[in-house]
Short mmCIF file of C-alpha atoms and ligand atoms in Angstrom, two decimals:
data_model
loop_
_atom_site.label_atom_id
_atom_site.label_comp_id
_atom_site.label_asym_id
_atom_site.label_seq_id
_atom_site.Cartn_x
_atom_site.Cartn_y
_atom_site.Cartn_z
CA UNK A 1 -13.16 -68.32 -5.00
CA UNK A 2 -10.49 -69.52 -3.62
CA UNK A 3 -9.13 -72.88 -4.85
CA UNK A 4 -10.99 -75.76 -2.99
CA UNK A 5 -14.37 -73.73 -3.75
CA UNK A 6 -13.31 -73.99 -7.25
CA UNK A 7 -12.69 -77.75 -7.12
CA UNK A 8 -15.44 -78.69 -5.61
CA UNK A 9 -17.64 -77.00 -7.99
CA UNK A 10 -15.98 -78.30 -11.05
CA UNK A 11 -16.96 -81.70 -9.30
CA UNK A 12 -20.68 -80.52 -9.36
CA UNK A 13 -20.44 -78.77 -12.45
CA UNK A 14 -18.73 -81.42 -14.41
CA UNK A 15 -17.47 -84.66 -12.69
CA UNK A 16 -20.86 -85.97 -10.44
CA UNK A 17 -23.19 -85.58 -13.10
CA UNK A 18 -20.51 -87.27 -15.86
CA UNK A 19 -20.15 -89.95 -13.33
CA UNK A 20 -23.42 -89.91 -11.93
CA UNK A 21 -24.77 -90.94 -15.44
CA UNK A 22 -21.81 -93.60 -16.20
CA UNK A 23 -23.44 -94.98 -13.30
CA UNK A 24 -26.44 -94.90 -14.44
CA UNK A 25 -26.39 -96.93 -18.00
CA UNK A 26 -24.14 -99.58 -15.59
CA UNK A 27 -26.61 -99.32 -13.78
CA UNK A 28 -29.82 -100.05 -16.65
CA UNK A 29 -27.41 -102.08 -17.95
CA UNK A 30 -26.49 -104.72 -15.50
CA UNK A 31 -30.96 -105.03 -15.27
CA UNK A 32 -30.36 -105.71 -18.94
CA UNK A 33 -28.10 -107.96 -18.62
CA UNK A 34 -30.52 -110.16 -14.83
CA UNK A 35 -33.22 -110.12 -17.14
CA UNK A 36 -31.80 -111.63 -20.24
CA UNK A 37 -29.92 -114.61 -18.45
CA UNK A 38 -31.06 -117.89 -18.64
CA UNK A 39 -31.65 -119.95 -15.89
CA UNK A 40 -31.49 -123.98 -16.05
CA UNK A 41 -33.99 -125.11 -15.65
CA UNK A 42 -34.48 -128.01 -12.82
CA UNK A 43 -32.86 -131.31 -14.94
CA UNK A 44 -34.87 -133.74 -14.04
CA UNK A 45 -37.52 -131.64 -16.50
CA UNK A 46 -35.32 -129.99 -18.57
CA UNK A 47 -35.80 -130.35 -22.10
CA UNK A 48 -37.67 -133.33 -21.52
CA UNK A 49 -41.06 -130.45 -20.79
CA UNK A 50 -44.65 -131.82 -23.18
CA UNK A 51 -44.64 -131.11 -26.44
CA UNK A 52 -41.07 -130.24 -26.04
CA UNK A 53 -39.54 -132.45 -29.48
CA UNK A 54 -36.76 -134.36 -29.77
CA UNK A 55 -35.06 -134.01 -33.30
CA UNK A 56 -35.81 -130.72 -33.69
CA UNK A 57 -33.40 -127.99 -32.99
CA UNK A 58 -35.69 -125.30 -30.25
CA UNK A 59 -33.90 -123.09 -27.80
CA UNK A 60 -32.83 -124.04 -23.90
CA UNK A 61 -36.22 -121.74 -23.11
CA UNK A 62 -38.17 -118.67 -24.21
CA UNK A 63 -39.04 -116.91 -27.98
CA UNK A 64 -38.08 -118.40 -31.48
CA UNK A 65 -38.71 -117.13 -34.92
CA UNK A 66 -36.34 -117.42 -38.69
CA UNK A 67 -33.14 -119.58 -38.17
CA UNK A 68 -30.59 -116.92 -39.70
CA UNK A 69 -27.18 -116.53 -40.28
CA UNK A 70 -26.56 -120.25 -41.87
CA UNK A 71 -23.06 -120.78 -42.66
CA UNK A 72 -20.02 -123.48 -42.49
CA UNK A 73 -16.67 -122.42 -41.81
CA UNK A 74 -13.81 -124.73 -40.65
CA UNK A 75 -16.19 -127.84 -38.71
CA UNK A 76 -19.16 -126.18 -37.84
CA UNK A 77 -22.43 -125.37 -38.83
CA UNK A 78 -23.85 -122.85 -37.58
CA UNK A 79 -26.93 -121.80 -37.39
CA UNK A 80 -28.76 -118.25 -35.34
CA UNK A 81 -32.09 -117.60 -35.08
CA UNK A 82 -34.58 -114.84 -33.81
CA UNK A 83 -34.81 -114.69 -30.80
CA UNK A 84 -36.62 -112.80 -27.80
CA UNK A 85 -35.07 -114.48 -24.28
CA UNK A 86 -36.93 -112.31 -21.84
CA UNK A 87 -40.33 -114.63 -23.00
CA UNK A 88 -42.51 -116.78 -25.06
CA UNK A 89 -43.71 -114.32 -27.78
CA UNK A 90 -42.31 -112.23 -29.76
CA UNK A 91 -39.96 -109.05 -28.85
CA UNK A 92 -37.38 -106.76 -29.63
CA UNK A 93 -35.22 -109.41 -31.47
CA UNK A 94 -32.04 -110.62 -30.48
CA UNK A 95 -29.96 -113.49 -32.89
CA UNK A 96 -29.26 -116.85 -31.19
CA UNK A 97 -26.99 -119.44 -31.27
CA UNK A 98 -26.08 -123.49 -31.88
CA UNK A 99 -23.77 -124.79 -33.57
CA UNK A 100 -23.61 -128.53 -35.12
CA UNK A 101 -21.08 -130.68 -36.49
CA UNK A 102 -23.43 -133.57 -37.88
CA UNK A 103 -26.38 -130.81 -38.14
CA UNK A 104 -28.69 -133.29 -36.37
CA UNK A 105 -26.97 -133.16 -32.44
CA UNK A 106 -26.70 -129.80 -31.62
CA UNK A 107 -24.80 -127.40 -29.56
CA UNK A 108 -26.44 -124.02 -27.61
CA UNK A 109 -24.73 -120.82 -27.41
CA UNK A 110 -24.55 -117.70 -25.71
CA UNK A 111 -26.66 -115.27 -27.38
CA UNK A 112 -23.94 -113.78 -31.08
CA UNK A 113 -26.61 -110.48 -31.67
CA UNK A 114 -28.13 -108.00 -28.79
CA UNK A 115 -29.99 -105.64 -29.82
CA UNK A 116 -28.27 -101.84 -29.71
CA UNK A 117 -28.61 -98.14 -30.44
CA UNK A 118 -29.47 -98.81 -34.46
CA UNK A 119 -32.73 -101.20 -33.10
CA UNK A 120 -33.50 -104.33 -33.52
CA UNK A 121 -31.61 -107.89 -34.46
CA UNK A 122 -33.28 -109.07 -37.10
CA UNK A 123 -33.45 -111.28 -39.54
CA UNK A 124 -30.36 -112.19 -41.76
CA UNK A 125 -27.54 -114.32 -42.62
CA UNK A 126 -23.45 -114.43 -42.24
CA UNK A 127 -20.81 -115.57 -44.28
CA UNK A 128 -17.43 -116.25 -44.36
CA UNK A 129 -14.86 -113.35 -45.89
CA UNK A 130 -12.18 -115.73 -47.03
CA UNK A 131 -10.53 -112.91 -49.14
CA UNK A 132 -10.75 -111.11 -45.68
CA UNK A 133 -12.59 -108.21 -48.32
CA UNK A 134 -14.10 -106.94 -45.09
CA UNK A 135 -10.40 -105.81 -43.54
CA UNK A 136 -12.34 -106.88 -40.44
CA UNK A 137 -10.04 -109.68 -39.70
CA UNK A 138 -6.66 -110.47 -41.15
CA UNK A 139 -5.34 -112.54 -44.09
CA UNK A 140 -4.58 -115.08 -41.22
CA UNK A 141 -7.71 -114.91 -39.86
CA UNK A 142 -10.83 -113.29 -41.53
CA UNK A 143 -13.88 -112.97 -40.22
CA UNK A 144 -17.12 -114.40 -40.28
CA UNK A 145 -19.40 -111.90 -41.52
CA UNK A 146 -23.29 -111.54 -40.13
CA UNK A 147 -25.19 -109.29 -42.26
CA UNK A 148 -28.40 -108.21 -40.41
CA UNK A 149 -31.73 -105.99 -40.53
CA UNK A 150 -31.51 -103.51 -37.99
CA UNK A 151 -35.60 -102.05 -36.93
CA UNK A 152 -35.64 -99.04 -35.60
CA UNK A 153 -39.07 -99.32 -32.77
CA UNK A 154 -38.47 -95.99 -31.90
CA UNK A 155 -37.53 -94.59 -35.49
CA UNK A 156 -40.89 -96.34 -36.26
CA UNK A 157 -43.12 -95.00 -33.15
CA UNK A 158 -42.35 -91.47 -34.75
CA UNK A 159 -44.02 -92.67 -37.73
CA UNK A 160 -41.40 -92.66 -40.19
CA UNK A 161 -40.53 -95.41 -42.89
CA UNK A 162 -37.40 -95.67 -42.80
CA UNK A 163 -36.83 -97.41 -39.78
CA UNK A 164 -35.12 -100.58 -41.48
CA UNK A 165 -31.12 -100.58 -42.21
CA UNK A 166 -29.26 -103.13 -42.40
CA UNK A 167 -26.46 -103.47 -40.32
CA UNK A 168 -22.60 -105.86 -40.87
CA UNK A 169 -21.43 -107.63 -36.72
CA UNK A 170 -17.62 -110.14 -37.33
CA UNK A 171 -16.17 -112.45 -35.84
CA UNK A 172 -12.58 -113.74 -35.64
CA UNK A 173 -12.75 -116.56 -33.12
CA UNK A 174 -15.86 -118.53 -35.62
CA UNK A 175 -18.33 -117.66 -34.54
CA UNK A 176 -17.92 -117.30 -30.56
CA UNK A 177 -18.43 -113.42 -30.00
CA UNK A 178 -18.49 -110.46 -31.99
CA UNK A 179 -18.55 -107.26 -32.79
CA UNK A 180 -21.00 -104.57 -34.34
CA UNK A 181 -19.37 -102.51 -37.04
CA UNK A 182 -18.84 -99.26 -36.12
CA UNK A 183 -20.49 -97.80 -38.22
CA UNK A 184 -23.58 -98.88 -38.89
CA UNK A 185 -26.11 -98.79 -41.21
CA UNK A 186 -23.38 -99.71 -43.98
CA UNK A 187 -27.45 -100.05 -46.93
CA UNK A 188 -29.54 -96.92 -45.06
CA UNK A 189 -33.03 -97.27 -46.04
CA UNK A 190 -32.98 -93.12 -48.03
CA UNK A 191 -36.28 -94.64 -49.89
CA UNK A 192 -38.40 -95.24 -46.75
CA UNK A 193 -39.86 -98.44 -47.03
CA UNK A 194 -41.45 -100.19 -44.91
CA UNK A 195 -40.51 -103.68 -45.04
CA UNK A 196 -37.51 -103.36 -45.61
CA UNK A 197 -35.20 -106.36 -44.63
CA UNK A 198 -33.79 -110.26 -44.43
CA UNK A 199 -30.09 -109.26 -46.54
CA UNK A 200 -29.22 -112.61 -47.66
CA UNK A 201 -25.21 -112.31 -49.06
CA UNK A 202 -23.62 -114.43 -50.19
CA UNK A 203 -20.03 -114.52 -52.63
CA UNK A 204 -20.62 -114.42 -56.78
CA UNK A 205 -17.45 -115.43 -58.45
CA UNK A 206 -18.91 -114.85 -61.39
CA UNK A 207 -19.06 -111.11 -61.16
CA UNK A 208 -16.21 -111.29 -58.00
CA UNK A 209 -18.31 -109.55 -55.97
CA UNK A 210 -20.58 -110.15 -52.71
CA UNK A 211 -23.83 -110.27 -54.02
CA UNK A 212 -26.84 -109.28 -51.06
CA UNK A 213 -30.52 -109.62 -51.79
CA UNK A 214 -33.06 -108.21 -49.88
CA UNK A 215 -37.07 -107.61 -49.61
CA UNK A 216 -39.01 -104.80 -49.98
CA UNK A 217 -42.18 -105.33 -49.53
CA UNK A 218 -44.14 -106.45 -52.56
CA UNK A 219 -40.47 -107.35 -54.59
CA UNK A 220 -36.81 -108.57 -54.05
CA UNK A 221 -33.86 -106.62 -54.34
CA UNK A 222 -29.84 -106.75 -55.39
CA UNK A 223 -27.48 -105.40 -54.30
CA UNK A 224 -23.71 -105.87 -54.98
CA UNK A 225 -20.43 -105.74 -52.90
CA UNK A 226 -16.31 -105.30 -52.22
CA UNK A 227 -16.66 -105.01 -49.17
CA UNK A 228 -19.57 -106.05 -47.81
CA UNK A 229 -19.08 -102.17 -45.98
CA UNK A 230 -20.27 -100.48 -49.26
CA UNK A 231 -23.48 -101.73 -51.36
CA UNK A 232 -24.61 -100.34 -54.42
CA UNK A 233 -28.58 -101.23 -56.59
CA UNK A 234 -27.87 -103.57 -58.97
CA UNK A 235 -31.84 -104.63 -59.68
CA UNK A 236 -35.06 -105.99 -58.65
CA UNK A 237 -38.14 -108.76 -58.69
CA UNK A 238 -41.59 -109.81 -58.26
CA UNK A 239 -43.76 -107.47 -58.27
CA UNK A 240 -45.55 -108.69 -60.69
CA UNK A 241 -45.11 -112.59 -60.25
CA UNK A 242 -46.26 -115.32 -57.92
CA UNK A 243 -47.88 -114.35 -53.84
CA UNK A 244 -48.92 -111.80 -52.62
CA UNK A 245 -50.99 -112.57 -50.01
CA UNK A 246 -48.23 -111.04 -47.70
CA UNK A 247 -45.33 -109.04 -47.08
CA UNK A 248 -42.29 -110.69 -49.29
CA UNK A 249 -40.21 -111.76 -46.04
CA UNK A 250 -36.33 -113.66 -46.27
CA UNK A 251 -35.15 -114.19 -49.89
CA UNK A 252 -32.65 -116.52 -49.98
CA UNK A 253 -30.71 -117.19 -54.04
CA UNK A 254 -28.53 -119.62 -54.85
CA UNK A 255 -27.70 -122.29 -58.34
CA UNK A 256 -28.24 -125.70 -57.50
CA UNK A 257 -28.03 -128.17 -60.49
CA UNK A 258 -30.47 -130.32 -61.88
CA UNK A 259 -30.43 -133.77 -60.91
CA UNK A 260 -28.42 -136.08 -63.15
CA UNK A 261 -27.36 -133.73 -65.60
CA UNK A 262 -25.07 -130.74 -66.32
CA UNK A 263 -28.30 -128.01 -66.05
CA UNK A 264 -27.53 -125.58 -64.17
CA UNK A 265 -30.88 -122.65 -62.52
CA UNK A 266 -31.19 -120.52 -60.49
CA UNK A 267 -34.06 -119.97 -57.39
CA UNK A 268 -35.38 -116.91 -55.03
CA UNK A 269 -37.54 -118.44 -52.27
CA UNK A 270 -39.65 -115.79 -50.97
CA UNK A 271 -41.63 -116.21 -47.89
CA UNK A 272 -44.84 -114.71 -47.53
CA UNK A 273 -47.36 -113.69 -44.60
CA UNK A 274 -50.24 -114.41 -45.00
CA UNK A 275 -50.81 -116.01 -48.81
CA UNK A 276 -49.96 -119.36 -47.83
CA UNK A 277 -52.06 -121.59 -49.63
CA UNK A 278 -53.29 -123.46 -46.51
CA UNK A 279 -53.59 -119.77 -44.93
CA UNK A 280 -50.71 -117.46 -42.72
CA UNK A 281 -47.58 -117.75 -43.79
CA UNK A 282 -45.64 -120.07 -46.84
CA UNK A 283 -42.15 -120.26 -48.73
CA UNK A 284 -42.72 -120.09 -52.14
CA UNK A 285 -39.62 -120.48 -54.73
CA UNK A 286 -39.02 -118.97 -58.00
CA UNK A 287 -37.11 -121.37 -60.47
CA UNK A 288 -34.33 -118.75 -63.67
CA UNK A 289 -31.58 -117.31 -64.35
CA UNK A 290 -29.47 -114.78 -62.35
CA UNK A 291 -26.57 -113.25 -64.61
CA UNK A 292 -24.80 -111.63 -61.45
CA UNK A 293 -27.26 -108.79 -61.82
CA UNK A 294 -30.34 -109.42 -62.26
CA UNK A 295 -32.73 -112.19 -61.23
CA UNK A 296 -35.17 -113.53 -64.33
CA UNK A 297 -37.17 -115.80 -64.65
CA UNK A 298 -40.35 -116.51 -66.72
CA UNK A 299 -42.21 -118.01 -64.05
CA UNK A 300 -45.59 -116.53 -63.63
CA UNK A 301 -47.33 -118.52 -60.85
CA UNK A 302 -46.01 -119.39 -57.13
CA UNK A 303 -44.34 -122.61 -56.10
CA UNK A 304 -44.62 -123.66 -52.05
CA UNK A 305 -41.90 -125.78 -51.59
CA UNK A 306 -43.53 -126.95 -48.42
CA UNK A 307 -47.48 -127.15 -48.48
CA UNK A 308 -47.56 -127.74 -44.98
CA UNK A 309 -49.73 -123.97 -42.69
CA UNK A 310 -45.82 -124.97 -40.38
CA UNK A 311 -42.28 -124.20 -42.93
CA UNK A 312 -41.73 -120.25 -42.91
CA UNK A 313 -39.02 -117.90 -43.23
CA UNK A 314 -36.50 -120.64 -44.04
CA UNK A 315 -33.07 -120.37 -45.46
CA UNK A 316 -29.82 -122.43 -46.87
CA UNK A 317 -26.62 -122.47 -45.10
CA UNK A 318 -24.11 -120.47 -47.13
CA UNK A 319 -20.13 -123.24 -47.75
CA UNK A 320 -21.66 -125.60 -47.25
CA UNK A 321 -18.70 -127.70 -47.49
CA UNK A 322 -19.76 -130.63 -49.63
CA UNK A 323 -21.56 -128.62 -51.85
CA UNK A 324 -24.89 -129.55 -50.81
CA UNK A 325 -27.11 -127.30 -50.72
CA UNK A 326 -29.67 -127.10 -47.02
CA UNK A 327 -32.10 -125.50 -46.03
CA UNK A 328 -34.12 -125.15 -42.27
CA UNK A 329 -37.08 -123.25 -41.85
CA UNK A 330 -39.33 -122.12 -38.83
CA UNK A 331 -41.73 -124.27 -38.28
CA UNK A 332 -44.84 -122.16 -36.61
CA UNK A 333 -46.88 -120.42 -38.81
CA UNK A 334 -47.43 -115.79 -37.36
CA UNK A 335 -51.00 -116.69 -37.91
CA UNK A 336 -51.01 -118.86 -33.92
CA UNK A 337 -47.37 -118.92 -33.48
CA UNK A 338 -47.61 -117.11 -30.58
CA UNK A 339 -50.14 -119.26 -29.18
CA UNK A 340 -49.65 -122.68 -29.49
CA UNK A 341 -49.93 -125.22 -25.99
CA UNK A 342 -45.78 -124.72 -24.67
CA UNK A 343 -44.76 -122.74 -21.74
CA UNK A 344 -41.06 -122.79 -21.40
CA UNK A 345 -39.57 -122.34 -25.16
CA UNK A 346 -41.59 -120.94 -28.09
CA UNK A 347 -41.63 -123.44 -31.34
CA UNK A 348 -38.62 -125.62 -32.88
CA UNK A 349 -36.74 -125.45 -36.92
CA UNK A 350 -37.70 -127.28 -39.13
CA UNK A 351 -34.67 -131.35 -40.07
CA UNK A 352 -32.41 -129.89 -42.38
CA UNK A 353 -33.46 -130.64 -45.63
CA UNK A 354 -31.35 -131.20 -48.83
CA UNK A 355 -32.67 -129.34 -52.05
CA UNK A 356 -32.88 -130.24 -55.09
CA UNK A 357 -34.05 -129.73 -58.33
CA UNK A 358 -36.12 -131.59 -60.50
CA UNK A 359 -36.54 -131.73 -64.38
CA UNK A 360 -40.06 -133.56 -65.31
CA UNK A 361 -40.61 -132.36 -69.26
CA UNK A 362 -40.21 -128.62 -68.67
CA UNK A 363 -41.19 -127.84 -65.81
CA UNK A 364 -38.09 -127.77 -62.74
CA UNK A 365 -39.48 -128.47 -59.22
CA UNK A 366 -37.57 -127.65 -56.16
CA UNK A 367 -36.94 -130.61 -53.81
CA UNK A 368 -36.41 -131.36 -50.09
CA UNK A 369 -35.77 -133.77 -47.76
CA UNK A 370 -34.00 -134.91 -44.22
CA UNK A 371 -30.57 -134.85 -44.90
CA UNK A 372 -29.34 -138.95 -45.94
CA UNK A 373 -26.66 -138.99 -41.83
CA UNK A 374 -29.77 -138.10 -40.33
CA UNK A 375 -30.74 -140.86 -40.33
CA UNK A 376 -29.18 -142.67 -37.45
CA UNK A 377 -30.63 -141.52 -35.08
CA UNK A 378 -33.62 -143.80 -35.66
CA UNK A 379 -33.70 -146.89 -33.52
CA UNK A 380 -35.21 -150.36 -33.56
CA UNK A 381 -38.43 -150.76 -34.30
CA UNK A 382 -41.39 -152.45 -37.01
CA UNK A 383 -40.12 -154.07 -40.60
CA UNK A 384 -43.54 -155.38 -42.33
CA UNK A 385 -45.39 -155.53 -45.43
CA UNK A 386 -48.91 -155.44 -45.50
CA UNK A 387 -51.48 -155.59 -48.06
CA UNK A 388 -54.64 -155.00 -47.06
CA UNK A 389 -58.49 -155.79 -49.16
CA UNK A 390 -60.73 -152.86 -50.89
CA UNK A 391 -62.88 -151.46 -48.30
CA UNK A 392 -60.63 -152.68 -45.01
CA UNK A 393 -57.57 -150.88 -42.06
CA UNK A 394 -55.42 -151.68 -40.54
CA UNK A 395 -53.83 -150.75 -36.89
CA UNK A 396 -50.81 -150.50 -35.85
CA UNK A 397 -49.95 -150.18 -32.33
CA UNK A 398 -46.30 -147.91 -30.73
CA UNK A 399 -45.83 -147.30 -27.58
CA UNK A 400 -44.97 -143.84 -28.92
CA UNK A 401 -45.21 -142.50 -32.82
CA UNK A 402 -44.58 -138.74 -30.39
CA UNK A 403 -40.36 -140.18 -31.55
CA UNK A 404 -40.85 -141.46 -34.76
CA UNK A 405 -40.06 -142.47 -38.24
CA UNK A 406 -41.92 -144.51 -40.24
CA UNK A 407 -40.95 -144.79 -43.94
CA UNK A 408 -42.76 -147.00 -46.45
CA UNK A 409 -42.65 -147.77 -50.32
CA UNK A 410 -46.25 -148.55 -52.24
CA UNK A 411 -47.61 -147.53 -55.76
CA UNK A 412 -50.62 -147.33 -54.81
CA UNK A 413 -52.83 -143.71 -55.06
CA UNK A 414 -55.66 -143.98 -52.67
CA UNK A 415 -55.13 -145.30 -48.73
CA UNK A 416 -55.13 -142.65 -45.58
CA UNK A 417 -53.16 -143.20 -42.08
CA UNK A 418 -54.32 -141.96 -39.01
CA UNK A 419 -52.26 -141.51 -36.38
CA UNK A 420 -54.03 -142.17 -32.51
CA UNK A 421 -54.34 -142.22 -29.38
CA UNK A 422 -56.34 -143.56 -26.44
CA UNK A 423 -58.34 -139.96 -26.70
CA UNK A 424 -59.97 -140.92 -29.48
CA UNK A 425 -58.08 -137.04 -30.89
CA UNK A 426 -56.60 -138.51 -34.45
CA UNK A 427 -53.82 -136.43 -37.28
CA UNK A 428 -55.31 -137.95 -40.92
CA UNK A 429 -53.52 -138.10 -43.82
CA UNK A 430 -55.23 -139.18 -47.09
CA UNK A 431 -53.11 -139.58 -50.62
CA UNK A 432 -56.29 -139.26 -53.02
CA UNK A 433 -55.47 -140.48 -56.35
CA UNK A 434 -58.66 -139.31 -58.04
CA UNK A 435 -58.20 -135.89 -57.39
CA UNK A 436 -54.39 -136.00 -57.15
CA UNK A 437 -55.06 -134.74 -53.57
CA UNK A 438 -53.05 -135.10 -50.54
CA UNK A 439 -54.38 -133.93 -47.17
CA UNK A 440 -53.27 -133.34 -43.60
CA UNK A 441 -56.84 -132.70 -41.09
CA UNK A 442 -55.21 -132.24 -37.65
CA UNK A 443 -58.46 -130.87 -36.45
CA UNK A 444 -59.85 -133.18 -34.64
CA UNK A 445 -55.94 -133.79 -33.85
CA UNK A 446 -55.15 -132.89 -29.94
CA UNK A 447 -55.36 -129.51 -28.57
CA UNK A 448 -56.08 -126.93 -31.19
CA UNK A 449 -58.66 -123.82 -29.57
CA UNK A 450 -55.90 -121.92 -28.91
CA UNK A 451 -56.01 -119.74 -31.87
CA UNK A 452 -58.76 -120.50 -34.44
CA UNK A 453 -56.80 -120.26 -37.18
CA UNK A 454 -54.88 -123.46 -35.98
CA UNK A 455 -57.58 -125.93 -37.39
CA UNK A 456 -60.08 -123.65 -39.54
CA UNK A 457 -58.90 -126.25 -42.13
CA UNK A 458 -58.44 -129.42 -43.71
CA UNK A 459 -54.64 -128.42 -45.40
CA UNK A 460 -54.47 -129.38 -49.21
CA UNK A 461 -51.25 -130.65 -50.79
CA UNK A 462 -51.88 -130.22 -55.12
CA UNK A 463 -50.60 -134.17 -56.02
CA UNK A 464 -50.24 -133.50 -59.51
CA UNK A 465 -46.96 -134.09 -60.90
CA UNK A 466 -46.59 -137.90 -58.52
CA UNK A 467 -44.79 -139.94 -60.94
CA UNK A 468 -46.94 -142.88 -61.69
CA UNK A 469 -44.62 -147.02 -60.36
CA UNK A 470 -43.07 -146.96 -56.57
CA UNK A 471 -43.53 -143.80 -54.98
CA UNK A 472 -41.35 -143.70 -51.26
CA UNK A 473 -43.02 -141.49 -48.08
CA UNK A 474 -40.96 -140.64 -45.14
CA UNK A 475 -42.86 -138.92 -41.84
CA UNK A 476 -40.84 -137.89 -39.02
CA UNK A 477 -42.76 -137.09 -35.77
CA UNK A 478 -41.28 -134.97 -32.92
CA UNK A 479 -44.20 -134.75 -29.79
CA UNK A 480 -44.87 -131.00 -31.76
CA UNK A 481 -45.02 -131.78 -35.32
CA UNK A 482 -45.00 -134.20 -38.18
CA UNK A 483 -43.41 -133.53 -41.31
CA UNK A 484 -44.60 -135.29 -44.56
CA UNK A 485 -42.54 -136.07 -47.05
CA UNK A 486 -43.43 -137.46 -50.27
CA UNK A 487 -41.15 -139.08 -53.39
CA UNK A 488 -38.37 -137.77 -52.18
CA UNK A 489 -38.98 -134.44 -51.19
CA UNK A 490 -41.25 -133.77 -53.93
CA UNK A 491 -44.34 -133.72 -52.14
CA UNK A 492 -43.22 -132.05 -48.54
CA UNK A 493 -46.25 -131.11 -46.31
CA UNK A 494 -44.72 -129.84 -42.28
CA UNK A 495 -46.97 -129.47 -40.14
CA UNK A 496 -47.53 -128.68 -35.67
CA UNK A 497 -49.84 -130.96 -33.58
CA UNK A 498 -50.18 -131.36 -29.99
CA UNK A 499 -52.09 -134.10 -29.24
CA UNK A 500 -52.97 -134.84 -25.61
CA UNK A 501 -51.37 -138.09 -25.13
CA UNK A 502 -49.64 -139.83 -27.70
CA UNK A 503 -50.85 -141.48 -30.66
CA UNK A 504 -50.80 -144.97 -29.69
CA UNK A 505 -51.86 -146.71 -32.64
CA UNK A 506 -51.47 -145.87 -36.95
CA UNK A 507 -54.59 -147.12 -38.83
CA UNK A 508 -53.36 -147.71 -42.38
CA UNK A 509 -57.45 -147.96 -43.89
CA UNK A 510 -57.39 -148.93 -48.08
CA UNK A 511 -60.14 -145.84 -49.79
CA UNK A 512 -59.77 -147.33 -53.36
CA UNK A 513 -61.23 -150.84 -55.20
CA UNK A 514 -58.55 -152.41 -55.50
CA UNK A 515 -56.12 -153.95 -52.76
CA UNK A 516 -53.63 -152.03 -51.19
CA UNK A 517 -49.78 -152.91 -51.07
CA UNK A 518 -47.91 -151.33 -48.09
CA UNK A 519 -44.03 -152.22 -49.39
CA UNK A 520 -40.79 -151.90 -47.09
CA UNK A 521 -42.86 -150.76 -44.33
CA UNK A 522 -40.76 -148.81 -40.98
CA UNK A 523 -41.75 -148.11 -38.00
CA UNK A 524 -38.76 -146.91 -35.32
CA UNK A 525 -38.20 -145.26 -32.58
CA UNK A 526 -36.34 -142.05 -33.18
CA UNK A 527 -33.51 -141.55 -29.98
CA UNK A 528 -33.14 -137.92 -28.26
CA UNK A 529 -30.50 -135.21 -29.56
CA UNK A 530 -29.93 -133.80 -26.39
C1 FRU B 1 -40.50 -113.34 -40.97
C2 FRU B 1 -39.83 -112.70 -40.74
C3 FRU B 1 -38.63 -111.31 -40.47
C4 FRU B 1 -37.95 -110.05 -39.74
C5 FRU B 1 -38.22 -110.85 -38.84
C6 FRU B 1 -38.38 -110.12 -37.06
O1 FRU B 1 -40.41 -114.39 -39.56
O2 FRU B 1 -40.76 -111.64 -39.70
O3 FRU B 1 -38.97 -111.01 -41.64
O4 FRU B 1 -37.04 -110.49 -39.80
O5 FRU B 1 -38.51 -111.82 -39.10
O6 FRU B 1 -38.68 -111.09 -36.20
#
């Protein structure tokens, strides 16, 4: 064979196929990137679309679910989230990203984590590896490390059970860019547990190690590591306790001091879907002890962080600089999350809420309440007191309840509040002290028929431990959501709502047989944070 022919043969046999493959791959990548690009919407309508929240976090476009990787570092609160950039329904998961300096105003950032050959990027957490235990940064520039679940959809389709594993990625520029660890996954799934996901990692000083809590179907599993890379199994919790109407998801484990006391307890938050008290997805918690190896609790029944239908998969910030435990939840429910009537994006986060622990008698309760600073976005409104004779109502007009806060105090326990619009749609809140119940009725609140489960029933919350005397009520309404906090977050209900027109009247109704006194009533307009 002459040299020329040999050259051509080598070119055809080895060079062209390899190059062709590289060329094809690069085209495929471009194709994929192109469909993931976020194209700006016309300025006049952007972020003012129907039902777009004005003081809650939403992605610019497309589908969002769980908050992920809540971590504070160097002046920045990071919010990552489950994100599908190609549609407004759930799909191959990425980690979207936003940052904030104050947890009030947010800046949208480029997508942080893309799916790869190990799978989609499901929920997880992030830590600052201050001592560079992972070796992924340097002592001078410690890495932020994200710990997440890989969901391998191909393996799932093929019928294997080990399609969820845990992987890590790191950032050396405070979250601006991310590199996946070269030997992912760092925690395999040898037992073949189908729902094996949502790792929450934190540094445990007494044990001088990283602790990971994740869920495994009907219970939580705890692991430890000294370098975030190699993990050893420690213990499990929960098979026999709490709510088990569906799989457990999105755990979080952290210590909290009982308010006004030095007593410390550990809280384990577990989302469950379905199985929530008002249908579909909900967030339960357990109060107990953690000794560096096991979480134990003598609590048998579930306690609910939020009784509304729309606070799910919430977790708390790692490394919060002011020693607060701050929680953000996804304001939706898997029963109808993919059907809600928005077009450009789907779903919002709850406002960031401070968690506190209170003790009444021998029982502990977790409260959740918006951060104090958060109140600064509420401006100029109505200030008044109300005295209503038995059976009477009073209607207060306000140009737009849909972007507002309502606050008041009262010693009474039997009345109704109903938000109304000109179409006779109404959202009714009832405090019924006789039955020790709070009710939220959205069955005639606006658009409800996009999914049967949305307005099947009136939502109930037992308020059995409400103290005697004055209580404070704080309500946040933001176009497609209402958050009700009773007695500084002892009882909380979060709900989506989709009125066809703005609510312009709030009717207070005295349903008791004595005078109703509503004090320090404030109705304030919220400024847009965008
Ligand atoms: C909770 C959840 C997680 C999972 C993620 C997938 O809403 O089901 O368990 O990691 O969503 O998007």
